[in-house]
Amino acid sequence: MRLPEPALIVLIGPSGAGKSTWAAGRYRAQEIVSSDGLRGVVGSGPNDLDASIDAFALLESIVDARLGRGLTTVVDTLGLDAGRRRRWLDVASRAGLATVAVLFDTPAEECRRRNAARDRPVPARVLADQIKRHRGIRSDIEAEGWGLVVRLDQESAAPVPRIEAAGPDPDRRGSHGLRVFLQVSRFPWGAEPIAWLRDVAVAADEAGFAGLAVMDHLIQIPQVGRAWDPIPEPWVALGALAALNTGLQLGTLCTPVTFRPPGITAKAAATLSALTGGRSFLGVGAGWWAREHAVFGLSFPGPRERLDELERGIVTMKALFAPGTKAFSGDGVELPETTCYPRPGGAIPIIVGGNGNRTLQIAARHGDACNLTTSDPDRVLERLAVLRRYGDPKVTVLDTTVVGRDRDDVWARVEKHRGRIPAAAFAKRSNAGTVDEHRHRFAELAELGVSDVFVATPDLGGAEAVADLAGLTA
Ligand code: CTP
Ligand code: MG
């Protein structure tokens, strides 16, 4: 069961129902606001009932502060007070968070048994009263307006099931249904460029990535780093990786057609394909950043002209990849002959990057795949509807994301990278999550018809960071 995020999650159940245990297995300590915990903060311990008024005053103010920032908040109390529930629901709804009521329908005898085993059991009469009140509110909950009501019996209170890893796939498709590529967009290689590149690629191969894509920009883009950070010419960098004995597909994501005449890009991709025995792909786009063009003395025409160039560029590349040397004429491209040796070592998939309607039309008409720069399922669906009007190429997505070992690690990374963006907004925008959460997301994307995901993370410091991502490919 996957719960929405960010969300207000209110736990409802008698003592010993397993509320705190359930919450601790799924959420970070800071995300859980517990009346027992706060009794221990302002009183002598979690069972200090004399501290209840102070503990609940604190609880309400913590709930308000967190929800106001759009942060996931789990309220761990008995949940039996309808007035409090209504207030939390109201605050969360106004803050635009999803709302979830989790009812713990643990059998009464199990609650009693667990209660009896505790250091300071709740008196039997009190527990009996809680159990009775809990039964009474089960039907009220439906009418309260929760976004989602989850009922847990003893069984389903167990931890979230994992997607089991399948055996190795020659295509390197994960058991979630996607091939996962590593998108390398930052190069913190210090004084050892070639060692850094080699180690990252070997780690990606060992981690089961289907391929490695290098970003193609002339200056590091502000979304990723500083203008003086190294950003290599990608075909030269890929040439170095071609010398490694990996099974990785290698290519760019994306090469703007404005950087090099398309025939020259075709030459580079064909050479890479020959050197790797057919392991090259070619991401192409219309380019978008005026500054890098100006600095490198390249012209940067308007969007329509660039898209025309993209279309003619792909036609040219495909003509040069095709067998034989005959003349080519069509789609605005005239070539007196198509002599391009060495021949590619295999088919070179052309992946067209971008979300615009015209870009999708070009991908469908001339490309082998599109690469959407969104991995949001609703947006992907909406773009697919447009794409399918024009044709049926493969669908790949660029997933600029944050991946953590566990929930604490995820939020530490969000805090590190969010800059001035509020944490909740950054986490949502970057799909921040654990490896397991990403695997569920990938399964959802596969269901929509996506075939490959290119994962770009801001934490790609080197080979160890790549190894940490291994779970994504299983
Ligand atoms: N427990 C268990 N199996 C579960 C859940 C809980 O054996 N699936 C045990 C816990 O280890 C704990 C006891 O049952 O010793 C009560 O669980 P807890 O999560 O603390 O219950 P709560 O609903 O939080 O109880 P309270 O309202 O008293 O805080
Ligand atoms: Mg508890």
Tab-separated table of C-alpha atoms and ligand atoms in Angstrom, residues 13-22 36 76-78 110 113-115 118 122 130 154 157-158, ligand 1:
chain	number	residue	atom	x	y	z
A	13	GLY	CA	-6.839	2.893	17.264
A	14	PRO	CA	-6.825	1.736	20.874
A	15	SER	CA	-3.712	1.221	22.946
A	16	GLY	CA	-1.636	-1.707	21.774
A	17	ALA	CA	-3.220	-1.627	18.296
A	18	GLY	CA	0.250	-1.110	16.816
A	19	LYS	CA	0.007	2.554	15.758
A	20	SER	CA	3.459	3.682	16.896
A	21	THR	CA	5.071	0.525	15.534
A	22	TRP	CA	3.422	1.042	12.136
A	36	ASP	CA	3.026	9.850	24.244
A	76	ASP	CA	0.086	9.378	16.649
A	77	THR	CA	-2.597	9.640	19.338
A	78	LEU	CA	-5.568	7.402	20.050
A	110	GLU	CA	-4.563	-8.876	20.546
A	113	ARG	CA	-2.456	-9.278	25.074
A	114	ARG	CA	0.072	-6.662	23.935
A	115	ASN	CA	-1.077	-4.242	26.611
A	118	ARG	CA	3.938	-3.780	28.596
A	122	VAL	CA	-3.153	0.768	30.490
A	130	GLN	CA	-10.961	2.713	24.073
A	154	GLN	CA	-3.289	-7.242	12.029
A	157	ALA	CA	-0.031	-3.621	9.498
A	158	ALA	CA	3.133	-5.403	8.368
B	1	CTP	N1	3.358	-4.973	18.389
B	1	CTP	C1	3.475	-6.233	17.864
B	1	CTP	N2	3.133	-6.480	16.556
B	1	CTP	C2	2.686	-5.480	15.766
B	1	CTP	C3	2.542	-4.187	16.274
B	1	CTP	C4	2.891	-3.962	17.615
B	1	CTP	O1	3.886	-7.137	18.557
B	1	CTP	N3	2.345	-5.733	14.477
B	1	CTP	C5	3.719	-4.742	19.816
B	1	CTP	C6	4.719	-3.626	19.961
B	1	CTP	O2	6.027	-4.110	19.932
B	1	CTP	C7	4.373	-3.022	21.295
B	1	CTP	C8	2.906	-3.322	21.435
B	1	CTP	O3	2.581	-4.314	20.483
B	1	CTP	O4	5.059	-3.669	22.336
B	1	CTP	C9	2.052	-2.099	21.200
B	1	CTP	O5	2.364	-1.566	19.903
B	1	CTP	P1	2.398	0.000	19.661
B	1	CTP	O6	2.793	0.217	18.255
B	1	CTP	O7	3.182	0.661	20.711
B	1	CTP	O8	0.840	0.310	19.852
B	1	CTP	P2	0.124	1.707	19.877
B	1	CTP	O9	-1.111	1.552	19.060
B	1	CTP	O10	1.039	2.773	19.514
B	1	CTP	O11	-0.299	1.803	21.396
B	1	CTP	P3	-0.462	3.139	22.304
B	1	CTP	O12	-1.745	3.756	21.889
B	1	CTP	O13	-0.505	2.621	23.679
B	1	CTP	O14	0.704	3.999	22.042
